[in-house]
Each structure stands twice: as C-alpha cells, then as structure tokens.
Amino acid sequence: DVLKMKIVPSKVSSILNETKPWTWIRKIGSDVAAESIVLSKGEKIRPVHLALLAQLGAPLDVLQVKTLPRIGVLSTGNELVDAYESSKLKSNQLGKIPDANRPLLLSQLGAYGNCAPTDLGIVTDDDGIDAISSRLNQILWGNDETEGIDVLVATGGISMGEKDIMERVFVRGMGGKVHFGRMNMKPGKPTTFITI
C-alpha cells in the first residue's frame, strides 16, 4: 500500500490518505519538451547549463567550446610604483606616481566576464627595447609552461618623449604593424593600435 503523509517540521503528523502509484514521479523527457533549444550557439556556458546538458544526456567531455580571450595588461614607465605593493607607495617619492591604470583595467576587464585578464606587471623604460621585446614575445606566444595571451593592453611609453619606447618595442623589436598612432582626443592623444 502507498500512503500519503502530512509532514510537519521534525515529525510525521498523520497519515491522510492513500495515493496512486507513480504520483509525483516525472516521466522521462517531461522536464524539457522535445525540440526545445536549451543552449544557443555562442551563449556563455554557466554552471546550470552543464547540469542541464548532463541531465539531457549530452556528453560533456566532447562539448565544443571556445576559451575566453586572454588579455594581458602591462604598465610601462620609470615613474610608476606598483599600487599592489603598499610598502612602495610613499608620498615622499619624488617623480613617482602610483600605477592606477593597471588595477583599473584589470578590474574592468574582469567585470565584463567575457575575457580572462592577466596582470603582466610593470616594465621600466630602462629595461630597454630588446629586453622588453623578448619578455613580451614570451608573454604573447607562450612557452612550455604558459599558453600566451591573445590581446595585450599596454599603458604608457607611447607618446613622443625620449623614454617613450613602446612603439619601437612593438614595431622594431616584435615585427608589429602600426594601424594608427594618434587620436584627436585629450587625454588619450597618443593612443596607438598595433598588430603583431
């Protein structure tokens, strides 16, 4: 006999009446209607999607997905002090400023949720074209331990000053091509777009 019970917190109160077999048991396929689209092409897969796909019998080990683009953020300049290292942030450091751009960009990119931001730290102008080019080539293309990045956002070092060497790093040191090198906008006039 199948019985229906009234459940009260912490105890069974009483048996009310009998139920019929298969009451409250869902039939196979009743949770998603036939021909339903449960995930569209290009949609970002969230944890609930994985559970739903598994529930529907989709083999997750062969699910074809694209990885999020990896975006590296690099700051340049002798004047920068790493804002993540509070011991270095002292108000009496002449000619030094906190690196505010990198934390802002990393945080904003992370908030978008459609990319994987990577903190590449700070390079100084004194590191030189060859050393910076070598480091960036390794970061971009990866090595045995790292996969590399897809996009590099570098702040600073691109204007007209003697120490602004980043355009030379990208073009001469890495074989890049400048698509545009100035914008009619202030601040931001030296914004440059280079492909490598």
CSV table of C-alpha atoms in Angstrom, one decimal, residues 7-156:
chain,number,residue,atom,x,y,z
A,7,ILE,CA,4.9,16.3,7.1
A,8,VAL,CA,5.3,18.8,9.9
A,9,PRO,CA,8.7,20.2,10.9
A,10,SER,CA,10.7,17.5,12.8
A,11,LYS,CA,8.0,14.8,12.8
A,12,VAL,CA,5.4,12.9,10.8
A,13,SER,CA,2.0,14.2,11.9
A,14,SER,CA,-0.6,11.9,10.4
A,15,ILE,CA,-1.4,9.7,7.6
A,16,LEU,CA,-4.0,11.4,5.5
A,17,ASN,CA,-5.0,9.1,2.6
A,18,GLU,CA,-3.7,6.7,0.0
A,19,THR,CA,-2.1,7.8,-3.2
A,20,LYS,CA,-1.9,6.2,-6.6
A,21,PRO,CA,1.3,4.6,-8.0
A,22,TRP,CA,3.6,7.0,-9.9
A,23,THR,CA,2.3,10.1,-8.2
A,24,TRP,CA,4.9,12.8,-8.2
A,25,ILE,CA,7.3,10.8,-10.4
A,26,ARG,CA,8.2,12.5,-13.6
A,27,LYS,CA,8.3,10.6,-16.8
A,28,ILE,CA,11.5,10.5,-19.0
A,29,GLY,CA,11.6,13.6,-21.1
A,30,SER,CA,9.0,15.5,-19.2
A,31,ASP,CA,11.4,18.2,-17.9
A,32,VAL,CA,12.3,19.5,-21.3
A,33,ALA,CA,9.9,19.4,-24.3
A,34,ALA,CA,11.1,17.7,-27.5
A,35,GLU,CA,12.7,20.1,-30.0
A,36,SER,CA,13.4,22.7,-27.2
A,37,ILE,CA,16.6,24.8,-27.6
A,38,VAL,CA,18.4,24.5,-24.2
A,39,LEU,CA,21.6,26.3,-25.2
A,40,SER,CA,22.2,28.6,-28.2
A,41,LYS,CA,25.4,28.7,-30.2
A,42,GLY,CA,27.7,31.4,-28.9
A,43,GLU,CA,26.0,31.5,-25.5
A,44,LYS,CA,28.2,31.6,-22.5
A,45,ILE,CA,28.1,28.3,-20.6
A,46,ARG,CA,27.3,28.7,-17.0
A,47,PRO,CA,27.2,26.0,-14.3
A,48,VAL,CA,23.4,25.5,-14.7
A,49,HIS,CA,23.9,24.8,-18.4
A,50,LEU,CA,26.4,22.0,-17.6
A,51,ALA,CA,23.9,20.4,-15.3
A,52,LEU,CA,21.1,20.7,-17.8
A,53,LEU,CA,23.3,19.2,-20.6
A,54,ALA,CA,24.3,16.3,-18.4
A,55,GLN,CA,20.7,15.7,-17.4
A,56,LEU,CA,19.8,15.6,-21.1
A,57,GLY,CA,22.5,13.0,-21.8
A,58,ALA,CA,24.9,15.3,-23.7
A,59,PRO,CA,28.4,14.0,-23.2
A,60,LEU,CA,30.3,16.9,-21.5
A,61,ASP,CA,33.7,15.5,-22.4
A,62,VAL,CA,33.1,16.3,-26.1
A,63,LEU,CA,31.3,19.6,-25.7
A,64,GLN,CA,32.9,22.1,-28.2
A,65,VAL,CA,33.6,25.4,-26.5
A,66,LYS,CA,35.8,28.4,-27.2
A,67,THR,CA,38.0,29.7,-24.4
A,68,LEU,CA,37.7,33.2,-23.3
A,69,PRO,CA,40.2,35.6,-24.9
A,70,ARG,CA,43.2,36.1,-22.6
A,71,ILE,CA,44.0,39.8,-22.2
A,72,GLY,CA,47.3,40.9,-20.7
A,73,VAL,CA,47.6,44.3,-19.1
A,74,LEU,CA,51.1,45.8,-18.8
A,75,SER,CA,52.1,49.2,-17.4
A,76,THR,CA,55.3,50.9,-18.6
A,77,GLY,CA,57.3,53.7,-17.1
A,78,ASN,CA,60.2,54.5,-14.7
A,79,GLU,CA,57.8,56.8,-12.8
A,80,LEU,CA,55.4,54.0,-11.8
A,81,VAL,CA,55.1,52.5,-8.3
A,82,ASP,CA,53.1,49.2,-8.1
A,83,ALA,CA,49.8,50.0,-6.4
A,84,TYR,CA,49.5,46.4,-5.3
A,85,GLU,CA,52.7,46.8,-3.1
A,86,SER,CA,51.7,49.2,-0.3
A,87,SER,CA,55.2,49.2,1.1
A,88,LYS,CA,56.4,51.0,-2.1
A,89,LEU,CA,53.6,53.7,-2.0
A,90,LYS,CA,55.2,56.5,-0.2
A,91,SER,CA,54.1,60.1,-0.6
A,92,ASN,CA,57.7,61.5,-0.5
A,93,GLN,CA,59.0,59.7,-3.6
A,94,LEU,CA,59.9,62.4,-6.0
A,95,GLY,CA,59.0,61.8,-9.6
A,96,LYS,CA,57.0,58.7,-8.7
A,97,ILE,CA,53.2,58.0,-9.1
A,98,PRO,CA,51.1,55.0,-8.3
A,99,ASP,CA,50.2,52.8,-11.2
A,100,ALA,CA,46.4,53.4,-11.2
A,101,ASN,CA,45.7,52.3,-14.8
A,102,ARG,CA,46.6,48.6,-14.5
A,103,PRO,CA,44.3,47.9,-11.5
A,104,LEU,CA,41.5,49.8,-13.2
A,105,LEU,CA,41.9,47.9,-16.5
A,106,LEU,CA,42.2,44.5,-14.8
A,107,SER,CA,39.2,45.1,-12.6
A,108,GLN,CA,37.1,46.4,-15.5
A,109,LEU,CA,38.0,43.6,-17.8
A,110,GLY,CA,37.2,41.1,-15.1
A,111,ALA,CA,33.8,42.8,-14.5
A,112,TYR,CA,32.9,42.3,-18.2
A,113,GLY,CA,33.1,38.5,-17.7
A,114,ASN,CA,33.9,37.8,-21.3
A,115,CYS,CA,37.6,37.6,-21.1
A,116,ALA,CA,40.4,36.3,-18.9
A,117,PRO,CA,42.5,39.3,-17.7
A,118,THR,CA,46.1,38.7,-16.8
A,119,ASP,CA,48.3,41.1,-14.8
A,120,LEU,CA,51.7,41.5,-16.5
A,121,GLY,CA,53.1,44.0,-14.0
A,122,ILE,CA,55.3,46.9,-14.9
A,123,VAL,CA,58.3,47.3,-17.2
A,124,THR,CA,60.5,50.3,-16.9
A,125,ASP,CA,61.9,52.4,-19.7
A,126,ASP,CA,65.4,51.5,-18.6
A,127,ASP,CA,64.7,47.8,-19.3
A,128,GLY,CA,65.4,48.7,-23.0
A,129,ILE,CA,63.8,47.7,-26.3
A,130,ASP,CA,65.4,44.3,-26.6
A,131,ALA,CA,64.7,43.1,-23.1
A,132,ILE,CA,61.0,44.3,-23.2
A,133,SER,CA,60.6,42.8,-26.7
A,134,SER,CA,61.9,39.4,-25.5
A,135,ARG,CA,59.7,39.4,-22.5
A,136,LEU,CA,56.6,40.4,-24.5
A,137,ASN,CA,57.2,37.8,-27.2
A,138,GLN,CA,57.4,35.1,-24.5
A,139,ILE,CA,54.2,36.5,-22.9
A,140,LEU,CA,52.3,36.7,-26.2
A,141,TRP,CA,53.3,33.4,-27.7
A,142,GLY,CA,53.8,31.4,-24.5
A,143,ASN,CA,56.3,28.7,-23.8
A,144,ASP,CA,56.2,25.2,-22.2
A,145,GLU,CA,54.6,26.5,-19.0
A,146,THR,CA,52.2,29.2,-20.3
A,147,GLU,CA,49.7,29.4,-23.1
A,148,GLY,CA,50.3,33.0,-24.0
A,149,ILE,CA,47.8,35.8,-24.4
A,150,ASP,CA,45.5,36.9,-27.2
A,151,VAL,CA,45.5,40.6,-26.6
A,152,LEU,CA,48.0,42.9,-25.0
A,153,VAL,CA,46.9,46.2,-23.5
A,154,ALA,CA,50.0,48.4,-22.6
A,155,THR,CA,49.7,51.7,-20.9
A,156,GLY,CA,52.3,54.4,-21.2
